[in-house]
Short mmCIF file of C-alpha atoms in Angstrom, two decimals:
data_model
loop_
_atom_site.label_atom_id
_atom_site.label_comp_id
_atom_site.label_asym_id
_atom_site.label_seq_id
_atom_site.Cartn_x
_atom_site.Cartn_y
_atom_site.Cartn_z
CA MET N 342 10.64 37.42 45.66
CA SER N 343 8.94 38.80 42.56
CA ARG N 344 5.93 37.05 41.02
CA SER N 345 7.82 36.40 37.76
CA VAL N 346 10.74 34.74 39.54
CA THR N 347 8.35 32.54 41.55
CA VAL N 348 6.58 31.39 38.39
CA LEU N 349 9.91 30.65 36.73
CA LEU N 350 11.11 28.55 39.65
CA LEU N 351 7.83 26.62 39.78
CA ALA N 352 8.00 25.93 36.03
CA THR N 353 11.61 24.79 36.35
CA GLY N 354 10.66 22.44 39.14
CA LEU N 355 7.86 20.93 37.11
CA LEU N 356 10.16 20.36 34.14
CA LEU N 357 12.73 18.66 36.36
CA ALA N 358 10.02 16.43 37.81
CA LEU N 359 8.80 15.25 34.39
CA PRO N 360 10.11 11.83 33.27
CA ARG N 361 12.82 12.04 30.63
CA ALA N 362 13.36 9.73 27.68
CA PRO N 363 16.45 7.65 28.36
CA ASP N 364 19.55 8.53 26.38
CA ALA N 365 20.21 6.26 23.42
CA ALA N 366 22.82 3.64 24.20
CA THR N 367 25.37 1.83 22.06
CA TRP N 368 25.84 -1.85 22.84
CA ARG N 369 28.97 -3.47 21.45
CA VAL N 370 29.37 -7.09 20.40
CA PRO N 371 31.37 -8.88 21.68
CA GLU N 372 32.61 -6.31 24.24
CA ASP N 373 29.29 -5.74 26.06
CA PHE N 374 27.46 -8.92 24.98
CA GLY N 375 28.88 -12.19 23.77
CA GLY N 376 26.16 -12.59 21.11
CA ILE N 377 24.14 -10.35 18.81
CA GLN N 378 20.72 -11.51 19.99
CA ALA N 379 21.58 -10.85 23.64
CA ALA N 380 22.46 -7.28 22.69
CA LEU N 381 19.25 -6.89 20.66
CA ASN N 382 17.20 -8.15 23.62
CA ALA N 383 18.80 -5.57 25.92
CA ALA N 384 18.41 -2.68 23.47
CA THR N 385 15.50 -0.25 23.68
CA PHE N 386 14.11 2.35 21.29
CA GLY N 387 16.92 4.50 19.88
CA ASP N 388 19.73 2.13 20.85
CA THR N 389 22.41 0.86 18.48
CA VAL N 390 23.92 -2.62 18.50
CA LEU N 391 27.40 -2.26 17.01
CA VAL N 392 28.96 -5.52 15.84
CA ALA N 393 32.72 -5.98 15.53
CA ALA N 394 34.34 -7.50 12.45
CA GLY N 395 33.81 -11.24 12.14
CA THR N 396 31.44 -13.96 10.95
CA TYR N 397 28.50 -14.66 13.27
CA THR N 398 26.57 -17.94 13.26
CA ARG N 399 25.84 -18.57 16.92
CA ASP N 400 22.21 -17.64 17.65
CA LEU N 401 19.28 -19.72 16.39
CA GLN N 402 15.63 -19.42 17.43
CA PHE N 403 12.13 -19.57 16.03
CA SER N 404 10.55 -16.43 14.60
CA PRO N 405 7.49 -15.33 16.62
CA LEU N 406 5.62 -14.59 13.37
CA ASP N 407 6.04 -17.82 11.47
CA ARG N 408 7.55 -21.26 11.85
CA VAL N 409 10.90 -20.30 10.42
CA GLN N 410 14.09 -20.64 12.39
CA THR N 411 15.99 -17.37 12.40
CA ARG N 412 19.36 -16.22 13.67
CA TYR N 413 18.33 -12.79 14.89
CA ILE N 414 15.10 -10.93 15.69
CA MET N 415 14.97 -7.14 15.29
CA ARG N 416 13.00 -4.99 17.72
CA THR N 417 11.28 -1.63 17.26
CA GLY N 418 13.59 1.38 17.18
CA VAL N 419 16.87 -0.54 17.23
CA VAL N 420 19.82 -0.07 14.88
CA LEU N 421 21.94 -3.13 14.02
CA ALA N 422 25.19 -2.06 12.40
CA GLY N 423 28.64 -3.25 11.50
CA ALA N 424 31.33 -1.45 13.48
CA THR N 425 33.76 -0.87 10.61
CA GLY N 426 31.38 0.63 8.05
CA ASP N 427 32.37 -2.05 5.51
CA PRO N 428 29.71 -4.77 5.10
CA ALA N 429 32.37 -7.28 4.02
CA ASP N 430 33.83 -7.15 7.55
CA VAL N 431 30.67 -8.10 9.48
CA VAL N 432 28.96 -11.23 8.17
CA LEU N 433 25.75 -12.72 9.58
CA ASP N 434 25.69 -16.27 8.23
CA GLY N 435 22.60 -18.48 8.28
CA GLN N 436 24.73 -21.50 7.32
CA GLY N 437 22.07 -22.73 4.90
CA HIS N 438 19.33 -23.31 7.47
CA GLY N 439 16.57 -20.83 8.30
CA ARG N 440 16.40 -17.07 7.94
CA VAL N 441 19.20 -14.73 8.94
CA VAL N 442 17.17 -11.78 10.35
CA THR N 443 13.46 -11.41 11.16
CA CYS N 444 11.71 -8.18 12.25
CA GLU N 445 9.08 -8.22 14.95
CA GLN N 446 5.57 -7.74 13.51
CA GLY N 447 4.99 -4.02 12.85
CA ALA N 448 8.40 -3.01 14.16
CA THR N 449 9.12 0.67 13.41
CA ALA N 450 12.38 2.61 13.06
CA VAL N 451 14.31 -0.58 12.37
CA VAL N 452 17.72 0.03 10.76
CA LEU N 453 20.26 -2.45 9.38
CA ARG N 454 23.47 -1.01 8.00
CA ASP N 455 27.01 -2.00 7.04
CA LEU N 456 26.29 -5.74 7.25
CA THR N 457 26.43 -8.82 5.01
CA LEU N 458 23.51 -11.27 5.32
CA THR N 459 24.31 -14.60 3.71
CA GLY N 460 23.52 -18.30 3.90
CA GLY N 461 19.81 -17.85 4.66
CA ASN N 462 17.67 -20.71 3.38
CA THR N 463 13.92 -21.03 3.92
CA THR N 464 13.22 -23.67 1.28
CA PHE N 465 12.21 -26.09 4.04
CA TYR N 466 9.09 -24.13 4.96
CA GLY N 467 5.61 -23.48 3.52
CA PRO N 468 4.57 -20.86 0.96
CA THR N 469 3.87 -18.05 3.46
CA ASP N 470 6.49 -19.05 6.01
CA GLY N 471 9.23 -19.44 3.44
CA ALA N 472 9.63 -15.75 2.65
CA GLY N 473 12.92 -13.94 2.99
CA GLY N 474 16.04 -16.06 3.24
CA GLY N 475 18.23 -13.15 4.31
CA LEU N 476 15.66 -10.81 5.89
CA ALA N 477 11.89 -10.68 6.40
CA CYS N 478 9.88 -7.74 7.79
CA TRP N 479 6.11 -7.22 7.96
CA ASP N 480 4.02 -4.04 8.30
CA GLY N 481 6.75 -1.92 9.83
CA GLU N 482 9.21 0.84 9.04
CA VAL N 483 12.60 -0.37 7.85
CA THR N 484 15.82 1.21 6.57
CA LEU N 485 18.49 -0.92 4.89
CA ALA N 486 21.73 0.95 4.20
CA ASN N 487 25.04 -0.27 2.77
CA CYS N 488 24.18 -3.93 3.27
CA VAL N 489 25.00 -6.98 1.15
CA PHE N 490 22.48 -9.80 0.63
CA ARG N 491 24.38 -12.66 -0.96
CA HIS N 492 23.79 -16.40 -1.50
CA ASN N 493 20.41 -16.59 0.23
CA GLU N 494 17.67 -18.92 -0.96
CA THR N 495 13.94 -19.50 -0.74
CA GLY N 496 11.93 -22.01 -2.70
CA TRP N 497 8.42 -20.61 -2.58
CA LYS N 498 6.47 -18.14 -4.69
CA ASN N 499 3.25 -16.10 -4.46
CA GLU N 500 3.11 -15.11 -0.78
CA GLY N 501 6.77 -15.98 -0.25
CA GLY N 502 9.84 -15.13 -2.26
CA GLY N 503 12.44 -12.47 -1.64
CA ALA N 504 15.44 -14.72 -1.06
CA GLY N 505 17.65 -11.74 -0.28
CA ALA N 506 15.06 -9.61 1.51
CA TYR N 507 11.27 -9.75 1.84
CA LEU N 508 9.52 -6.53 2.89
CA ARG N 509 5.75 -6.69 3.17
CA GLY N 510 3.49 -3.79 4.11
CA GLY N 511 4.55 -0.59 5.86
CA THR N 512 7.35 1.60 4.54
CA ALA N 513 10.98 1.01 3.70
CA ARG N 514 14.06 2.80 2.40
CA VAL N 515 16.75 0.68 0.80
CA THR N 516 19.92 2.55 -0.10
CA GLY N 517 23.38 1.54 -1.24
CA CYS N 518 22.71 -2.20 -0.93
CA LEU N 519 23.93 -5.13 -3.02
CA PHE N 520 21.69 -8.10 -3.84
CA LEU N 521 24.03 -10.73 -5.26
CA GLU N 522 23.60 -14.33 -6.39
CA ASN N 523 20.43 -15.09 -4.43
CA ILE N 524 18.16 -17.95 -5.60
CA ALA N 525 14.37 -18.30 -5.43
CA THR N 526 11.36 -19.74 -7.18
CA ASP N 527 10.13 -16.14 -7.33
CA SER N 528 11.88 -12.79 -6.63
CA ALA N 529 15.39 -13.81 -5.65
CA GLY N 530 16.93 -10.44 -4.77
CA LEU N 531 14.31 -8.19 -3.16
CA ARG N 532 10.53 -8.53 -2.89
CA ARG N 533 8.44 -5.55 -1.79
CA ALA N 534 4.79 -6.50 -1.29
CA GLY N 535 2.16 -3.88 -0.43
CA LEU N 536 4.93 -1.47 0.56
CA GLN N 537 5.58 2.23 0.12
CA GLY N 538 9.12 3.53 -0.17
CA THR N 539 12.33 3.94 -2.14
CA VAL N 540 15.23 1.90 -3.48
CA GLU N 541 18.32 4.00 -4.21
CA ASP N 542 21.84 3.32 -5.49
CA CYS N 543 21.50 -0.46 -5.25
CA VAL N 544 22.89 -3.27 -7.39
CA PHE N 545 20.99 -6.45 -8.31
CA GLN N 546 23.42 -8.85 -9.95
CA GLY N 547 23.62 -12.56 -10.66
CA ASN N 548 20.32 -13.44 -8.98
CA ALA N 549 18.32 -16.40 -10.34
CA ALA N 550 14.59 -17.17 -10.06
CA GLY N 551 11.58 -18.45 -11.93
CA GLY N 552 10.44 -14.82 -12.20
CA ALA N 553 11.48 -11.37 -10.98
CA ALA N 554 15.02 -12.51 -10.35
CA GLY N 555 16.35 -9.10 -9.35
CA MET N 556 13.40 -7.38 -7.69
CA ALA N 557 9.62 -7.72 -7.42
CA VAL N 558 7.12 -4.98 -6.59
CA ALA N 559 3.91 -6.80 -5.75
CA TRP N 560 0.66 -6.73 -3.85
CA GLY N 561 -0.57 -9.10 -1.15
CA PRO N 562 -4.12 -9.92 0.01
CA GLY N 563 -5.57 -7.25 2.29
CA GLU N 564 -2.79 -4.78 1.50
CA THR N 565 -2.54 -1.47 -0.25
CA PRO N 566 -0.79 -1.93 -3.61
CA ALA N 567 2.89 -1.07 -3.42
CA ASP N 568 4.16 2.33 -4.55
CA VAL N 569 7.93 2.35 -5.04
CA THR N 570 10.52 4.66 -6.60
CA VAL N 571 13.75 3.03 -7.79
CA THR N 572 16.60 5.46 -8.47
CA ARG N 573 20.14 4.97 -9.83
CA CYS N 574 20.01 1.19 -9.49
CA ARG N 575 21.73 -1.40 -11.67
CA PHE N 576 20.16 -4.72 -12.71
CA VAL N 577 22.94 -6.77 -14.27
CA GLY N 578 23.24 -10.41 -15.30
CA ASN N 579 20.14 -11.72 -13.54
CA THR N 580 18.44 -14.83 -14.98
CA ALA N 581 14.86 -16.10 -14.91
CA SER N 582 13.63 -19.49 -16.02
CA GLY N 583 10.26 -17.80 -16.57
CA PHE N 584 9.86 -14.02 -16.90
CA GLY N 585 11.18 -10.68 -15.68
CA ALA N 586 14.86 -11.38 -15.09
CA GLY N 587 15.67 -7.85 -13.93
CA ALA N 588 12.49 -6.65 -12.19
CA THR N 589 8.73 -7.22 -12.14
CA VAL N 590 5.91 -4.85 -11.17
CA TRP N 591 2.37 -6.17 -10.99
CA GLN N 592 -1.02 -6.43 -9.31
CA TRP N 593 -2.15 -2.77 -9.30
CA CYS N 594 1.19 -1.50 -8.04
CA THR N 595 2.96 1.70 -9.08
CA ALA N 596 6.68 1.95 -9.74
CA ARG N 597 9.05 4.58 -11.08
CA PHE N 598 12.52 3.67 -12.37
CA VAL N 599 14.77 6.72 -12.65
CA GLN N 600 18.33 6.70 -14.06
CA CYS N 601 18.60 2.92 -13.76
CA GLU N 602 20.58 0.45 -15.87
CA PHE N 603 19.29 -2.93 -17.06
CA ARG N 604 22.13 -4.79 -18.74
CA GLY N 605 22.69 -8.41 -19.76
CA ASN N 606 19.64 -9.88 -18.02
CA GLU N 607 18.10 -13.04 -19.51
CA ALA N 608 14.64 -14.61 -19.26
CA GLN N 609 13.93 -17.98 -20.84
CA GLN N 610 10.36 -16.83 -21.48
CA SER N 611 9.37 -13.14 -21.59
CA ALA N 612 10.74 -9.82 -20.28
CA GLY N 613 14.49 -10.03 -20.32
CA ALA N 614 14.79 -6.93 -18.15
CA LEU N 615 11.43 -5.62 -16.85
CA ARG N 616 7.92 -7.07 -16.72
CA CYS N 617 4.81 -5.10 -15.80
CA GLY N 618 1.39 -6.60 -15.32
CA ASP N 619 -1.75 -4.70 -14.21
CA ALA N 620 0.56 -1.94 -13.01
CA ASP N 621 1.49 1.67 -13.70
CA VAL N 622 5.18 1.90 -14.53
CA THR N 623 7.22 4.99 -15.37
CA VAL N 624 10.76 4.60 -16.71
CA GLU N 625 12.82 7.77 -16.96
CA GLY N 626 16.42 8.23 -18.05
CA CYS N 627 17.14 4.48 -18.02
CA LEU N 628 19.38 2.28 -20.17
CA PHE N 629 18.34 -1.18 -21.43
CA ALA N 630 21.27 -2.91 -23.11
CA GLY N 631 21.93 -6.49 -24.16
CA ASN N 632 18.92 -8.06 -22.45
CA THR N 633 17.37 -11.21 -23.97
CA ALA N 634 14.07 -13.10 -23.83
CA GLY N 635 13.32 -16.62 -25.03
CA THR N 636 9.89 -15.53 -26.34
CA GLU N 637 8.66 -11.89 -26.25
CA GLY N 638 10.01 -8.61 -24.95
CA GLY N 639 13.79 -8.67 -25.00
CA ALA N 640 13.84 -5.71 -22.59
CA ILE N 641 10.23 -5.03 -21.46
CA TYR N 642 7.04 -7.10 -21.52
CA CYS N 643 3.87 -5.32 -20.40
CA ALA N 644 0.70 -7.31 -19.76
CA TYR N 645 -2.90 -6.81 -18.70
CA TRP N 646 -4.82 -9.56 -16.93
CA TRP N 647 -7.22 -8.38 -14.22
CA GLY N 648 -7.40 -4.62 -14.72
CA PRO N 649 -8.04 -1.83 -14.77
CA SER N 650 -5.06 -1.50 -17.16
CA SER N 651 -1.30 -1.73 -17.59
CA THR N 652 0.47 1.50 -18.49
CA LEU N 653 4.11 2.05 -19.40
CA ASP N 654 5.60 5.54 -19.75
CA LEU N 655 9.11 5.82 -21.24
CA ARG N 656 10.96 9.13 -21.11
CA ASP N 657 14.56 9.88 -22.09
CA CYS N 658 15.53 6.21 -22.23
CA SER N 659 17.79 4.14 -24.47
CA PHE N 660 17.20 0.59 -25.75
CA THR N 661 20.17 -0.97 -27.48
CA ASP N 662 21.03 -4.52 -28.59
CA ASN N 663 18.13 -6.21 -26.84
CA THR N 664 16.81 -9.41 -28.45
CA ALA N 665 13.73 -11.63 -28.32
CA ALA N 666 13.40 -15.02 -29.99
CA VAL N 667 9.78 -14.49 -31.07
CA SER N 668 8.69 -10.84 -31.05
CA GLY N 669 9.36 -7.42 -29.55
CA GLY N 670 13.13 -7.13 -29.51
CA ALA N 671 12.90 -4.18 -27.09
CA VAL N 672 9.23 -4.00 -26.01
CA HIS N 673 6.21 -6.30 -26.21
CA LEU N 674 2.71 -5.17 -25.21
CA LEU N 675 -0.22 -7.50 -24.59
CA PRO N 676 -3.85 -6.50 -25.30
CA ASP N 677 -5.05 -3.48 -23.26
CA ALA N 678 -1.51 -2.50 -22.30
CA VAL N 679 -0.70 1.11 -23.21
CA LEU N 680 2.73 2.61 -23.93
CA THR N 681 3.65 6.27 -24.24
CA GLY N 682 7.21 7.22 -25.09
CA TRP N 683 9.13 10.46 -25.47
CA ASN N 684 12.73 11.18 -26.47
CA THR N 685 13.69 7.52 -26.32
CA ASP N 686 16.20 5.84 -28.61
CA PHE N 687 15.88 2.31 -30.03
CA THR N 688 19.03 1.01 -31.74
CA GLY N 689 20.28 -2.45 -32.65
CA ASN N 690 17.36 -4.39 -31.16
CA ALA N 691 16.34 -7.63 -32.87
CA ALA N 692 13.40 -10.06 -33.12
CA PRO N 693 11.70 -11.99 -35.96
CA VAL N 694 8.64 -9.77 -35.49
CA GLY N 695 8.97 -6.15 -34.33
CA ALA N 696 12.67 -5.50 -33.87
CA ASP N 697 11.96 -2.49 -31.66
CA GLY N 698 8.52 -3.52 -30.43
CA THR N 699 5.32 -5.48 -30.83
CA VAL N 700 1.82 -4.36 -29.84
CA GLU N 701 -0.82 -7.08 -29.74
CA ALA N 702 -4.40 -6.35 -30.81
CA GLY N 703 -6.10 -4.15 -28.21
CA GLY N 704 -2.87 -2.58 -27.05
CA ALA N 705 -1.47 0.77 -28.16
CA ALA N 706 1.86 2.59 -28.35
CA ALA N 707 2.32 6.31 -29.00
CA LEU N 708 5.91 7.52 -29.43
CA ALA N 709 7.10 11.09 -29.90
CA CYS N 710 10.59 12.37 -30.64
CA CYS N 711 11.97 8.83 -30.52
CA LEU N 712 14.76 7.28 -32.55
CA THR N 713 12.79 4.48 -34.21
CA SER N 714 10.37 4.01 -37.11
CA VAL N 715 7.01 2.35 -37.62
CA ASP N 716 8.70 -0.26 -39.81
CA LEU N 717 10.53 -1.57 -36.76
CA TRP N 718 7.29 -2.12 -34.84
CA SER N 719 4.39 -4.52 -35.26
CA GLY N 720 0.83 -3.60 -34.34
CA ASN N 721 -0.92 -0.40 -33.26
CA VAL N 722 1.92 2.09 -32.93
CA THR N 723 2.35 5.73 -33.90
CA VAL N 724 5.65 7.57 -34.18
CA ASP N 725 5.49 11.37 -34.29
CA ASN N 726 8.76 13.27 -34.65
CA THR N 727 7.33 16.50 -36.05
CA GLU N 728 7.40 18.61 -32.86
CA CYS N 729 10.51 17.75 -30.94
CA ALA N 730 11.49 20.99 -29.24
CA VAL N 731 12.91 20.37 -25.79
CA PRO N 732 12.11 22.74 -22.91
CA SER N 733 15.07 24.97 -21.95
CA GLU N 734 16.68 24.33 -25.37
CA PRO N 735 16.55 26.66 -28.40
CA ALA N 736 13.54 26.17 -30.65
CA SER N 737 15.89 25.35 -33.51
CA TRP N 738 16.98 22.23 -31.63
CA GLY N 739 13.58 20.64 -32.26
CA GLY N 740 13.96 21.10 -36.01
CA LEU N 741 17.46 19.64 -36.01
CA LYS N 742 16.34 16.67 -33.94
CA ALA N 743 13.39 15.98 -36.21
CA LEU N 744 15.69 16.14 -39.25
CA TYR N 745 18.16 13.77 -37.61
CA ARG N 746 15.46 11.29 -36.70
#
């Protein structure tokens, strides 16, 4: 036997002797297991638990991370999915008591898809234990796809919130999900605290909270400030008894809203659509229409409290028919908040002071190539429409645009 053949056979034998990762399995409920939690307990990394059409209320246990009763506990590397692909067919119902789904601490590669989570209620628990009526995950890696979070509730704020879903620390991707008619003291739809990730093609509608009714991007003690990109999402008809009916970004966090729609949201105090505080917020290609605030900032209210600053960058956006009862029909800036805007239109906005915007002393707004005028703003604002050429467009376009504006 030649030396090369001997080496090849020895190498083949070694490879055959090495342990192999088990093949991923699919566990079906109720065919393989009578209940969802039994299937989750049997599943290992890479496995999928596939749930048949129906409403599931059976399992109830205590979360290992807090004192909250929960229906189901997700493990690392496991996919929990509806079998039909339609979230309306597979409903996990908390029946108004406890959380619907809890992730193990630091669980990675967790996936929920094609499910409805409803009836979660953590209002019975303390401020840190009351987070996430529908779902709560800490310091892990989570993907939520094509899920519905509807009619969940939590009564606590600060460290809690997120009646629909509460994601704290780690990374997450949320895509194609609906957050509908959830109720909370703070952040009714989705709360992302100290988290990195994306939210894509989601709808936040009819949620109600004291603040951040649709979504909150926040920071928690001992965590890295959140950094989130929100793309092609709709924030519609959310209400806040305080501020930020559509979304709130604060506490040194960074957020980018790209091609999103904020329509018909209402805050009894400030920020009918979006509130930023001590945060860096970029808004690109977004529509703000028909949002209202009981005090300032019919669409956006940007504040500075602890530092180092609050910055708001608007590009290629449209603000139309937003109203505020006191000031800043579209935008209101507090002291030390800074706004830059480019190619953004302001039409039909209304407020007793600053129909398009108000800038309090110490704040600043610099707008270029925007459809507005200084007369429609109050405070330190500049509007420069002299050089409005757009890259990839003929130079003459800039002159026409400046003339139009």
